[in-house]
PDB file of C-alpha atoms in Angstrom:
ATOM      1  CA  UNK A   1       0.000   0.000   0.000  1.00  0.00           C
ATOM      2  CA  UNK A   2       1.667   3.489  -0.944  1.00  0.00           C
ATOM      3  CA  UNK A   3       1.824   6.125   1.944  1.00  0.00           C
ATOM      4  CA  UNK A   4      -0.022   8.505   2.332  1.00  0.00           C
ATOM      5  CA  UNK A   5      -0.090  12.276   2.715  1.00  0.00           C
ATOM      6  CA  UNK A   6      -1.107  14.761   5.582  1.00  0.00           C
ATOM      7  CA  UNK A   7      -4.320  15.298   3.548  1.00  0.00           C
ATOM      8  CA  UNK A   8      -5.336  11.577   2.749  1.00  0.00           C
ATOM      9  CA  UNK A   9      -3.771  11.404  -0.719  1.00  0.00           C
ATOM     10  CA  UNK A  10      -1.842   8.465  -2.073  1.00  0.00           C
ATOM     11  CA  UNK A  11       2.234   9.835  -1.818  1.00  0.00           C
ATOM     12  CA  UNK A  12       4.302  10.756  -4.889  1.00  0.00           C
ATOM     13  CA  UNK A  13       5.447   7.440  -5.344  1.00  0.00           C
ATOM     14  CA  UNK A  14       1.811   6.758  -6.055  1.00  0.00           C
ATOM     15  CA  UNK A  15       1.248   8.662  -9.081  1.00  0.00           C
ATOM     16  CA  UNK A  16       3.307  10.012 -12.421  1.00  0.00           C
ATOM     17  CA  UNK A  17       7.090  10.924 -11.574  1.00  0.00           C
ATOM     18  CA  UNK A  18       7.204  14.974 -10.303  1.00  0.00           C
ATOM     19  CA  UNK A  19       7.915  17.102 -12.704  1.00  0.00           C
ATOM     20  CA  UNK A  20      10.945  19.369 -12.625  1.00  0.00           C
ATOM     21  CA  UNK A  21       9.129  22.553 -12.543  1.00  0.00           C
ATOM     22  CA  UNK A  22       6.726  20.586  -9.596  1.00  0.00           C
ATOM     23  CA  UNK A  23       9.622  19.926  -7.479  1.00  0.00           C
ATOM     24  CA  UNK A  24      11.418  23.413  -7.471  1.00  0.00           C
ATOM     25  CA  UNK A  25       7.716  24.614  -6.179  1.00  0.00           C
ATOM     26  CA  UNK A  26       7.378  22.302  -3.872  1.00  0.00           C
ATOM     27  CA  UNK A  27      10.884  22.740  -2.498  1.00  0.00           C
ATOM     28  CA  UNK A  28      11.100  26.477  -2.116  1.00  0.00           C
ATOM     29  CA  UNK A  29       7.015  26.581  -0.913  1.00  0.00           C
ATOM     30  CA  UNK A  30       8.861  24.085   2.360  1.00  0.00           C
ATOM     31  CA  UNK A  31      11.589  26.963   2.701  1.00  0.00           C
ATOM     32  CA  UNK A  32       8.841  29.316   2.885  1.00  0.00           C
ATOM     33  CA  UNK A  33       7.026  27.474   5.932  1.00  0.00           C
ATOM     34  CA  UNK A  34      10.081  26.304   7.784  1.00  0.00           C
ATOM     35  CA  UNK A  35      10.966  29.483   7.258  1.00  0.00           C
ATOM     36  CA  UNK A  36       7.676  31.193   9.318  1.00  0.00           C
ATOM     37  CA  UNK A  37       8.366  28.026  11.956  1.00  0.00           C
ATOM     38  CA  UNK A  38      11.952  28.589  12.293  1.00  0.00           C
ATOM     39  CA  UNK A  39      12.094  32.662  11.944  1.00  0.00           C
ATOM     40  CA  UNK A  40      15.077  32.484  14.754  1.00  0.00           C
ATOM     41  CA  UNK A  41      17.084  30.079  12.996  1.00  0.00           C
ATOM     42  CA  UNK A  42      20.903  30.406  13.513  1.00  0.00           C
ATOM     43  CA  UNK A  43      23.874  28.477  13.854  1.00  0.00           C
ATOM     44  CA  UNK A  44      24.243  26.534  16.687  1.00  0.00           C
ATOM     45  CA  UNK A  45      27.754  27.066  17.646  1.00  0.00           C
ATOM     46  CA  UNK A  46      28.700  29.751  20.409  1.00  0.00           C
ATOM     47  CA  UNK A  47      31.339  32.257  18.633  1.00  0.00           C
ATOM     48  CA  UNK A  48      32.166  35.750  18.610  1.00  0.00           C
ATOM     49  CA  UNK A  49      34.961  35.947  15.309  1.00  0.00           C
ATOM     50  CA  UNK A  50      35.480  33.773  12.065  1.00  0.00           C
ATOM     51  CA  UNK A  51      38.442  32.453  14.045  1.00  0.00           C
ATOM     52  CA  UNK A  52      35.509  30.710  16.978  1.00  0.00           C
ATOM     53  CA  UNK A  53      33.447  29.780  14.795  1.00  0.00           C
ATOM     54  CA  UNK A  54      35.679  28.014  12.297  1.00  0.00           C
ATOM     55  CA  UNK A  55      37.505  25.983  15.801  1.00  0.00           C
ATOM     56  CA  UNK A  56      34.115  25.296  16.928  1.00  0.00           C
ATOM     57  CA  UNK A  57      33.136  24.071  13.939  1.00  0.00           C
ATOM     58  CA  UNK A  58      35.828  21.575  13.707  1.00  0.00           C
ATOM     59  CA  UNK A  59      35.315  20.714  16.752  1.00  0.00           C
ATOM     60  CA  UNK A  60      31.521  19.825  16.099  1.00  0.00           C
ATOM     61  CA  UNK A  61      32.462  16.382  14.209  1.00  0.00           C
ATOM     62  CA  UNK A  62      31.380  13.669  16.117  1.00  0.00           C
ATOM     63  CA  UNK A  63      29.678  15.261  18.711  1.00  0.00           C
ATOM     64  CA  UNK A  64      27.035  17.760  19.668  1.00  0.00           C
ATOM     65  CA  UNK A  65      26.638  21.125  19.388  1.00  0.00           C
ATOM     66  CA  UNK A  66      26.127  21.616  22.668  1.00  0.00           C
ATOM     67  CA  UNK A  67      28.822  19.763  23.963  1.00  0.00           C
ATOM     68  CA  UNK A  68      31.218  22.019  21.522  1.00  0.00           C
ATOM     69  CA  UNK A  69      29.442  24.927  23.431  1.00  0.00           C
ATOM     70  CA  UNK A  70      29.439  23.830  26.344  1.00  0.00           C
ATOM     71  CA  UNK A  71      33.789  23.297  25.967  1.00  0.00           C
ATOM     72  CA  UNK A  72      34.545  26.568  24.080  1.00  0.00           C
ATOM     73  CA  UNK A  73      34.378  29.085  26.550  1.00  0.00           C
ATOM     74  CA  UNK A  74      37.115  27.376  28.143  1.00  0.00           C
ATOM     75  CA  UNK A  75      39.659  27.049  24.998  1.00  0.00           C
ATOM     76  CA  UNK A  76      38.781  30.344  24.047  1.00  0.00           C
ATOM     77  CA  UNK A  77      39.258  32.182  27.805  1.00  0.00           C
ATOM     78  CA  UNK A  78      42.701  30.319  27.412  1.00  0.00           C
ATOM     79  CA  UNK A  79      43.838  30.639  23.742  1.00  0.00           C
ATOM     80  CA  UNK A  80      41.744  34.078  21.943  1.00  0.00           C
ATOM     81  CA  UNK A  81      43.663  34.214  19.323  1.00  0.00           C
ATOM     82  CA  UNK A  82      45.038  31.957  16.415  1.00  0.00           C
ATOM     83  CA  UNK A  83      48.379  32.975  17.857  1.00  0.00           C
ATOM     84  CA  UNK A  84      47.815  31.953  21.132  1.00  0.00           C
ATOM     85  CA  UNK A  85      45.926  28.011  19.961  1.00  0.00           C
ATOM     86  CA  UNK A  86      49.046  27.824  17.117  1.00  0.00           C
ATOM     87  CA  UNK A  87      51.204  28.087  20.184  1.00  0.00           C
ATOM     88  CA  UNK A  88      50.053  26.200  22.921  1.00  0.00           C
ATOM     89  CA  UNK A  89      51.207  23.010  24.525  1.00  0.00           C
ATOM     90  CA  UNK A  90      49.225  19.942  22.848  1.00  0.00           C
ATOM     91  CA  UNK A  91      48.600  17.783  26.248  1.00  0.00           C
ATOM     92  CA  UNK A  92      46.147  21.348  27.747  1.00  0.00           C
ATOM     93  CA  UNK A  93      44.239  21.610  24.970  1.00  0.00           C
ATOM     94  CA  UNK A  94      43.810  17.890  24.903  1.00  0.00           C
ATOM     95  CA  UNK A  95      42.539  18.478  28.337  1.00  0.00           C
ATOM     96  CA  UNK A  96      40.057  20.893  27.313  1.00  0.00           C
ATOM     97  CA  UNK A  97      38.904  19.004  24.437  1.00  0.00           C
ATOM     98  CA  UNK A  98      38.641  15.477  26.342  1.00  0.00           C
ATOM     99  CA  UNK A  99      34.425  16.373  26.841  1.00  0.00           C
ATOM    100  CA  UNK A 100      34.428  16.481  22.568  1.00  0.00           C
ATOM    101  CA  UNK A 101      35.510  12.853  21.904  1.00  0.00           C
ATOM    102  CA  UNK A 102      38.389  12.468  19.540  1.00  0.00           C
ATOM    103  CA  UNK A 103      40.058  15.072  21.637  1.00  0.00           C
ATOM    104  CA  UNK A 104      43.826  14.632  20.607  1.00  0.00           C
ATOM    105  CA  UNK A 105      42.677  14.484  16.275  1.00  0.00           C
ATOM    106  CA  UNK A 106      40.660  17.257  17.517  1.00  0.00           C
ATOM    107  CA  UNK A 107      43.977  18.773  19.126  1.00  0.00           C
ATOM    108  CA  UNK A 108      46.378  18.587  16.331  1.00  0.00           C
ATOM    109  CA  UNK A 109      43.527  19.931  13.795  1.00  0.00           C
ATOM    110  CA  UNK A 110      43.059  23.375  15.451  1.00  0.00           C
ATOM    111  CA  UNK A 111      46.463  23.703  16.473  1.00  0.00           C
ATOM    112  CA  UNK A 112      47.179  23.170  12.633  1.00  0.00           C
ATOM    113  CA  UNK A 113      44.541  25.623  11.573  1.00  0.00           C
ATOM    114  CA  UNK A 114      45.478  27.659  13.853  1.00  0.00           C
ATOM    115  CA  UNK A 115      49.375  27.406  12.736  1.00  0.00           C
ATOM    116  CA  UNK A 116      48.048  27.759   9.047  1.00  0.00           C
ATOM    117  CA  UNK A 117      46.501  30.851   9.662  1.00  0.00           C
ATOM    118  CA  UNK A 118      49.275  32.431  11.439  1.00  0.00           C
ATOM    119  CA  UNK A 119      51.793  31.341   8.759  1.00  0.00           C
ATOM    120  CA  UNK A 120      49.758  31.870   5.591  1.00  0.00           C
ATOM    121  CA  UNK A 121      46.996  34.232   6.442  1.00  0.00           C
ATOM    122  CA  UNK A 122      48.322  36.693   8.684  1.00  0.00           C
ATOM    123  CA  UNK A 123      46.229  35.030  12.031  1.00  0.00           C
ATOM    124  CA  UNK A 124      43.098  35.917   9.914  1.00  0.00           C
ATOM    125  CA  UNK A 125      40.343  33.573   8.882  1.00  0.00           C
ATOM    126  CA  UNK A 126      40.286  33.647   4.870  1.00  0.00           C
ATOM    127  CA  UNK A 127      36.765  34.811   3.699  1.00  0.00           C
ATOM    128  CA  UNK A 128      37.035  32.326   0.216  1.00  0.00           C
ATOM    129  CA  UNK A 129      36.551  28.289  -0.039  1.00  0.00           C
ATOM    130  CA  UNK A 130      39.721  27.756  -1.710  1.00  0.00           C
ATOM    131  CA  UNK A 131      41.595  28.953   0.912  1.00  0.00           C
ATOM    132  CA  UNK A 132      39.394  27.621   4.283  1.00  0.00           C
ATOM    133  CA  UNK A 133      39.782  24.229   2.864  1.00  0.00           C
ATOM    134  CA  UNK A 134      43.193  24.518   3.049  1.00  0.00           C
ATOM    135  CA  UNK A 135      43.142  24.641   6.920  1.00  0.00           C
ATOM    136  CA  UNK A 136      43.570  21.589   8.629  1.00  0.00           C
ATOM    137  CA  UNK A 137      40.222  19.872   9.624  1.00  0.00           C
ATOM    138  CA  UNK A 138      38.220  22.178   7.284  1.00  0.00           C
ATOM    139  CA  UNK A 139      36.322  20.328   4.549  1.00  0.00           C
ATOM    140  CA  UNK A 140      33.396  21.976   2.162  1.00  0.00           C
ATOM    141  CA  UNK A 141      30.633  21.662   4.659  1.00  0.00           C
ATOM    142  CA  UNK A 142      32.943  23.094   7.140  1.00  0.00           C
ATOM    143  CA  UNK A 143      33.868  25.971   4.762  1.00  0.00           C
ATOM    144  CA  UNK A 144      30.078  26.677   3.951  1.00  0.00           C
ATOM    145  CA  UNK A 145      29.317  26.816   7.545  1.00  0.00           C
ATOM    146  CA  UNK A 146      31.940  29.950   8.379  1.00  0.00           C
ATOM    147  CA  UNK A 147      31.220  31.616   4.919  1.00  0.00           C
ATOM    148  CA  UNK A 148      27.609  31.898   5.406  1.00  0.00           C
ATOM    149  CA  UNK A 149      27.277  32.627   8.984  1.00  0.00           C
ATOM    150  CA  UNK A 150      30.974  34.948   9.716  1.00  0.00           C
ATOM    151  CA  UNK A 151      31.022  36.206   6.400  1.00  0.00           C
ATOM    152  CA  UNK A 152      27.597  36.338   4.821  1.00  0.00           C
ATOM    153  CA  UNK A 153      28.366  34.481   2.067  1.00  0.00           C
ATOM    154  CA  UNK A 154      25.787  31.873   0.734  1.00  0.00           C
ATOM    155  CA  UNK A 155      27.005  28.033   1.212  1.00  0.00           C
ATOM    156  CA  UNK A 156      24.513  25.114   1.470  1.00  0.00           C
ATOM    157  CA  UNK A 157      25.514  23.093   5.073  1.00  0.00           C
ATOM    158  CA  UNK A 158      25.416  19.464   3.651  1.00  0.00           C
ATOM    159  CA  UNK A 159      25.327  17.658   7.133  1.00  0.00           C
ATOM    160  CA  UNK A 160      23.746  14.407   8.781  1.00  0.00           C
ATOM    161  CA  UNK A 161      20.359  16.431   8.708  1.00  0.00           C
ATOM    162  CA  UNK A 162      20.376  18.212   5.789  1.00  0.00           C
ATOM    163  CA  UNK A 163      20.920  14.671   3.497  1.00  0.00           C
ATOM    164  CA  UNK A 164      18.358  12.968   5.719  1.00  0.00           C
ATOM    165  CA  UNK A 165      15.530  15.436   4.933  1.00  0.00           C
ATOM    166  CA  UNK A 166      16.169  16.476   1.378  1.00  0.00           C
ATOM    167  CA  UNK A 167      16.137  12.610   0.448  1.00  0.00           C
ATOM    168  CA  UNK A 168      13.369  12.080   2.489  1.00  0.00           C
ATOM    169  CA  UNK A 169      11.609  14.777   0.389  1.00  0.00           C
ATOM    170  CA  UNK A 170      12.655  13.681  -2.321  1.00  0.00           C
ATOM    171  CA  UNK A 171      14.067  16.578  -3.658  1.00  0.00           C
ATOM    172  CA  UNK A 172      17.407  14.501  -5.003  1.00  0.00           C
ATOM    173  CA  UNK A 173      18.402  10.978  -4.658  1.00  0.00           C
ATOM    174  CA  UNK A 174      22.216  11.557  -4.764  1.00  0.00           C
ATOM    175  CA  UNK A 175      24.067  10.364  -1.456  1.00  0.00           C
ATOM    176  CA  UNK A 176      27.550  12.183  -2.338  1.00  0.00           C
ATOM    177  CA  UNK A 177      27.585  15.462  -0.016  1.00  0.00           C
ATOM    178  CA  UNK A 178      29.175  17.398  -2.889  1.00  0.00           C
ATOM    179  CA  UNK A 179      27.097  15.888  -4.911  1.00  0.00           C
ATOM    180  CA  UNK A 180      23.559  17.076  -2.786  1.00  0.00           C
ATOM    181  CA  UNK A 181      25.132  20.307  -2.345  1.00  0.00           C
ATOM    182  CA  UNK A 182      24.988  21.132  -5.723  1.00  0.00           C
ATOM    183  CA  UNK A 183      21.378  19.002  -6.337  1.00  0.00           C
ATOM    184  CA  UNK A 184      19.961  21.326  -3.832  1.00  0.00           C
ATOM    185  CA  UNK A 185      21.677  24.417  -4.929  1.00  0.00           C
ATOM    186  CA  UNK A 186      20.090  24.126  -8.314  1.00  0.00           C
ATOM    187  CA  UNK A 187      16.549  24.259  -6.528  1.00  0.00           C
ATOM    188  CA  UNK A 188      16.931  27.587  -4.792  1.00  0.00           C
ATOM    189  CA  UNK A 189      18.685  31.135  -5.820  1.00  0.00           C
ATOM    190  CA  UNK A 190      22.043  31.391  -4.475  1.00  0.00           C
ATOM    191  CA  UNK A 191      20.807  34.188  -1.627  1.00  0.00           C
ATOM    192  CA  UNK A 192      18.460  31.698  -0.131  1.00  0.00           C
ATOM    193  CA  UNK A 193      21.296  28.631   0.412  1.00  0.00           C
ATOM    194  CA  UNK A 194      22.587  29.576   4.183  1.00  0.00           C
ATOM    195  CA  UNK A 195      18.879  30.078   5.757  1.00  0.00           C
ATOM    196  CA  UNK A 196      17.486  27.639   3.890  1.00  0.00           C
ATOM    197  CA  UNK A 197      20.636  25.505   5.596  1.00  0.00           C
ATOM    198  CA  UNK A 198      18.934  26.517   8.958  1.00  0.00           C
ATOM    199  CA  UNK A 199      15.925  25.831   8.530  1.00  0.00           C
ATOM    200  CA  UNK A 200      16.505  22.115   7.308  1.00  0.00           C
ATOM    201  CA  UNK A 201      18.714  21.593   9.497  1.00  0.00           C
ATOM    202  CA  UNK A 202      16.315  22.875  12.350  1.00  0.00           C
ATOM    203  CA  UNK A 203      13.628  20.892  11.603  1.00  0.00           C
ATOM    204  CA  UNK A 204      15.021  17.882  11.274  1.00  0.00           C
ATOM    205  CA  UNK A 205      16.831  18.029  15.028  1.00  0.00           C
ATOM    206  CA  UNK A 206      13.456  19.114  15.951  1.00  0.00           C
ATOM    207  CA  UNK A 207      10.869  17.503  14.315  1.00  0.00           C
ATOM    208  CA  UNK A 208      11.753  14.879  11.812  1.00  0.00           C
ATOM    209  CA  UNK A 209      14.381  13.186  13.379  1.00  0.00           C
ATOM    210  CA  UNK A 210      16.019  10.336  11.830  1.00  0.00           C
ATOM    211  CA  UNK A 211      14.635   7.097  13.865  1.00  0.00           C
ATOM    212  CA  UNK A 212      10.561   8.375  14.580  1.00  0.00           C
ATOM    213  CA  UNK A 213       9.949  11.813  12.764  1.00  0.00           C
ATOM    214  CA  UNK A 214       7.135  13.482  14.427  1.00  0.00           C
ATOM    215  CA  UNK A 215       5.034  13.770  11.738  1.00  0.00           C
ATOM    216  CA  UNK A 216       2.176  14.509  13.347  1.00  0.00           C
ATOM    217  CA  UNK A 217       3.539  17.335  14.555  1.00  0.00           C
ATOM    218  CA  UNK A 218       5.352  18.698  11.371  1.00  0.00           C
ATOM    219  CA  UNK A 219       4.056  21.805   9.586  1.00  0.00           C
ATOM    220  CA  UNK A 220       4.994  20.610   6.055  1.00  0.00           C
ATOM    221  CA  UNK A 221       3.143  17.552   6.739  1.00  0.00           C
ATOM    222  CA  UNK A 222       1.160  17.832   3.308  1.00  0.00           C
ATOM    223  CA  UNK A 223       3.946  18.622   1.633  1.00  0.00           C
ATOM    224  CA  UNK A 224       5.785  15.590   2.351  1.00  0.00           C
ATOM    225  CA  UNK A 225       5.739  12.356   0.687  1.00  0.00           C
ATOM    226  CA  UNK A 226       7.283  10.372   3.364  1.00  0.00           C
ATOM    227  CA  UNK A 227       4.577  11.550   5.868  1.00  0.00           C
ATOM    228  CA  UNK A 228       3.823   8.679   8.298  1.00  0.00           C
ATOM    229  CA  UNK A 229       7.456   7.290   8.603  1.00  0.00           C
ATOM    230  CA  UNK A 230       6.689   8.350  11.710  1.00  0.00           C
ATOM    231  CA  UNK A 231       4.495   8.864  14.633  1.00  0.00           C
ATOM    232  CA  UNK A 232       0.952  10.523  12.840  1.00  0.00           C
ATOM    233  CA  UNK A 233      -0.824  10.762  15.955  1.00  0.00           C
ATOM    234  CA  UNK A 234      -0.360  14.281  17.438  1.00  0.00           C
ATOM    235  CA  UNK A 235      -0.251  14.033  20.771  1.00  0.00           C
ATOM    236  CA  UNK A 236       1.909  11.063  20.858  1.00  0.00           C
ATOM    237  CA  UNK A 237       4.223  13.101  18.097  1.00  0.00           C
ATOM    238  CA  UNK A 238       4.300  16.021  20.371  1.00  0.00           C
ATOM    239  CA  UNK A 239       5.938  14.055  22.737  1.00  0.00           C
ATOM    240  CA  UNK A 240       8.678  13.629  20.462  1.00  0.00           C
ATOM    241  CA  UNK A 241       9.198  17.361  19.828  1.00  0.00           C
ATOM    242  CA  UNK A 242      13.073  18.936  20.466  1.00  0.00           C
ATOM    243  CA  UNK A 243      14.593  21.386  21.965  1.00  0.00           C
ATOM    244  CA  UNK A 244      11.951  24.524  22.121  1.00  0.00           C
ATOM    245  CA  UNK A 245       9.450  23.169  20.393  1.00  0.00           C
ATOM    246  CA  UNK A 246       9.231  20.561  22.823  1.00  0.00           C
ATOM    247  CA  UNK A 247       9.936  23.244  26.195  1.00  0.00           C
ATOM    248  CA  UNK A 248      14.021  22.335  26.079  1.00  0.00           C
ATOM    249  CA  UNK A 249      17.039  24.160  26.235  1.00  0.00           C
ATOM    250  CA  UNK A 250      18.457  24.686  23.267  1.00  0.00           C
ATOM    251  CA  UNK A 251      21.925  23.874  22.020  1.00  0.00           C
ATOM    252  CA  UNK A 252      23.465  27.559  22.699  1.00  0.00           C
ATOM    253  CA  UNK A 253      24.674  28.692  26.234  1.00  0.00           C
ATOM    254  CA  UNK A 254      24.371  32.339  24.417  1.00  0.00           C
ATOM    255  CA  UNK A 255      21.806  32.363  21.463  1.00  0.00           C
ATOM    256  CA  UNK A 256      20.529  35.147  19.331  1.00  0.00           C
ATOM    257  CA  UNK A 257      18.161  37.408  21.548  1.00  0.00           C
ATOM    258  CA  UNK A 258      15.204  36.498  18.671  1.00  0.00           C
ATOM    259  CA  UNK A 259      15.681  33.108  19.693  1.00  0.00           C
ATOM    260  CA  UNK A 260      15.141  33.520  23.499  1.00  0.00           C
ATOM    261  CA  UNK A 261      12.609  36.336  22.518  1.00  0.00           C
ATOM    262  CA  UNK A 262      10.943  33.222  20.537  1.00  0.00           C
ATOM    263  CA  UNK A 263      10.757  30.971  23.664  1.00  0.00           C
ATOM    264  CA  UNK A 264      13.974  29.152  23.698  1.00  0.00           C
ATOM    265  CA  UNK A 265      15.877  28.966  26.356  1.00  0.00           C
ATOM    266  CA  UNK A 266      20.174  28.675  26.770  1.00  0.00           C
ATOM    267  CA  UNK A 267      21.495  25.635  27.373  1.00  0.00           C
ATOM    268  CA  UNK A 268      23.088  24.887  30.609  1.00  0.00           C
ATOM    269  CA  UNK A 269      27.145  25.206  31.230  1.00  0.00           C
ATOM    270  CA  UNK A 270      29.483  22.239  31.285  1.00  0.00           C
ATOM    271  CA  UNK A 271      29.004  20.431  34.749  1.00  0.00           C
ATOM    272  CA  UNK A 272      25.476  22.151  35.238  1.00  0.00           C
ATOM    273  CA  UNK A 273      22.521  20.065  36.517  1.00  0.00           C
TER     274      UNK A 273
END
């Protein structure tokens, strides 16, 4: 039996193939919404400079975003500048790292960014994709991440998330990141690829998570033809509901004051509660 929609209709799979011109509507009308859900959207990395958010960013492999929050403040009290991380001993930063998992790769790669920027960039974070990929530990998605949000340049975040939802939408089937990346790019006008980032990226830590999306709690609901993958009944979905749309601190021991003005509340400090 083919699944079936927020409104009762048979999904996509159920009737002729979507046509090109269908599917860019369909993908930019789900901006639009998550867009009105998610108007506070942001990163969800603590930083201050390029230079924080490119180490935290690094840092966020493997782990949460809260936990790379939650560890920050320390290496950054310590070592402010990319002089002061290129120079420090190894074994302390290791030490501040150890809540982050892979603390000593994590070591040697923002040491080595931080060495890299000293020695070919004058201590300053590059503002262009050829040259942040350069850095140790700095890969596309990375790249994306520090020109979009420190720079205000438009990238397309091609994380866990982000491939999860656009194949679940079915708005490409590739599986390559670089290869999604430029799937999804070709879908939306360049100005619209870092928020539109956010908000997929949002929604699916919030609502449709990976193992039971809460899809009947989802605002795009009839827009998506992998509704009832998950839980359909919405007060049981509700329960499943993240961060502040489920009452939760968020991932940010500082976020954006429209975030907090929004409902959502910091998250707590390493060691708290």
């Amino acid at each position: 039996m083919p699944k079936k929609d927020a409104t009762g209709k048979a999904g996509k799979s159920a009737g002729k193939p979507e046509s090109r011109t269908a599917l860019v509507r369909r993908a930019r009308r789900i901006n639009r919404e998550l867009a009105e859900v998610y108007p506070y959207a942001h990163p969800e990395l603590d930083f201050e400079n390029p230079f924080q958010l490119v180490v935290a960013t690094v840092l966020s492999a493997q782990t949460t975003d809260l936990r790379v929050n939650q560890t920050t403040p320390g290496l950054f009290a310590k070592y402010p500048t990319p002089e002061d991380l290129a120079a420090a001993n190894p074994e302390e930063v290791e030490e501040i790292l150890r809540p982050c998992g892979f603390f000593r790769a994590k070591t040697r790669s923002v040491i080595g960014l931080s060495k890299a920027l000293v020695e070919q960039f004058d201590g300053e974070v590059p503002g262009r994709l050829e040259d942040l990929v350069k850095l140790p530990g700095v890969g596309r998605k990375t790249a994306f991440v520090v020109l979009g949000n420190a720079f205000g340049r438009p990238g397309i975040t091609v994380d866990t998330h982000f491939q999860r939802l656009v194949r679940r939408w079915r708005w490409t089937e590739e599986t390559d990141p670089d290869k999604i990346e430029a799937a999804i790019g070709a879908l939306f006008p360049k100005g619209d690829w870092t928020d539109l980032s956010h908000h997929v990226i949002w929604h699916g830590r919030r609502i449709c998570h990976a193992r039971k999306p809460a899809c009947g709690a989802c605002p795009i609901a009839p827009l998506c033809p992998a509704y009832g993958e998950g839980e359909t009944d919405p007060e049981a979905a509700k329960k499943l509901l993240k961060y502040e749309k489920g009452g939760f601190p968020g991932q940010r021991l500082n976020p954006p004051q429209a975030y907090l003005d929004a409902g959502g509340r910091p998250a707590p400090p390493l060691g708290a509660g």
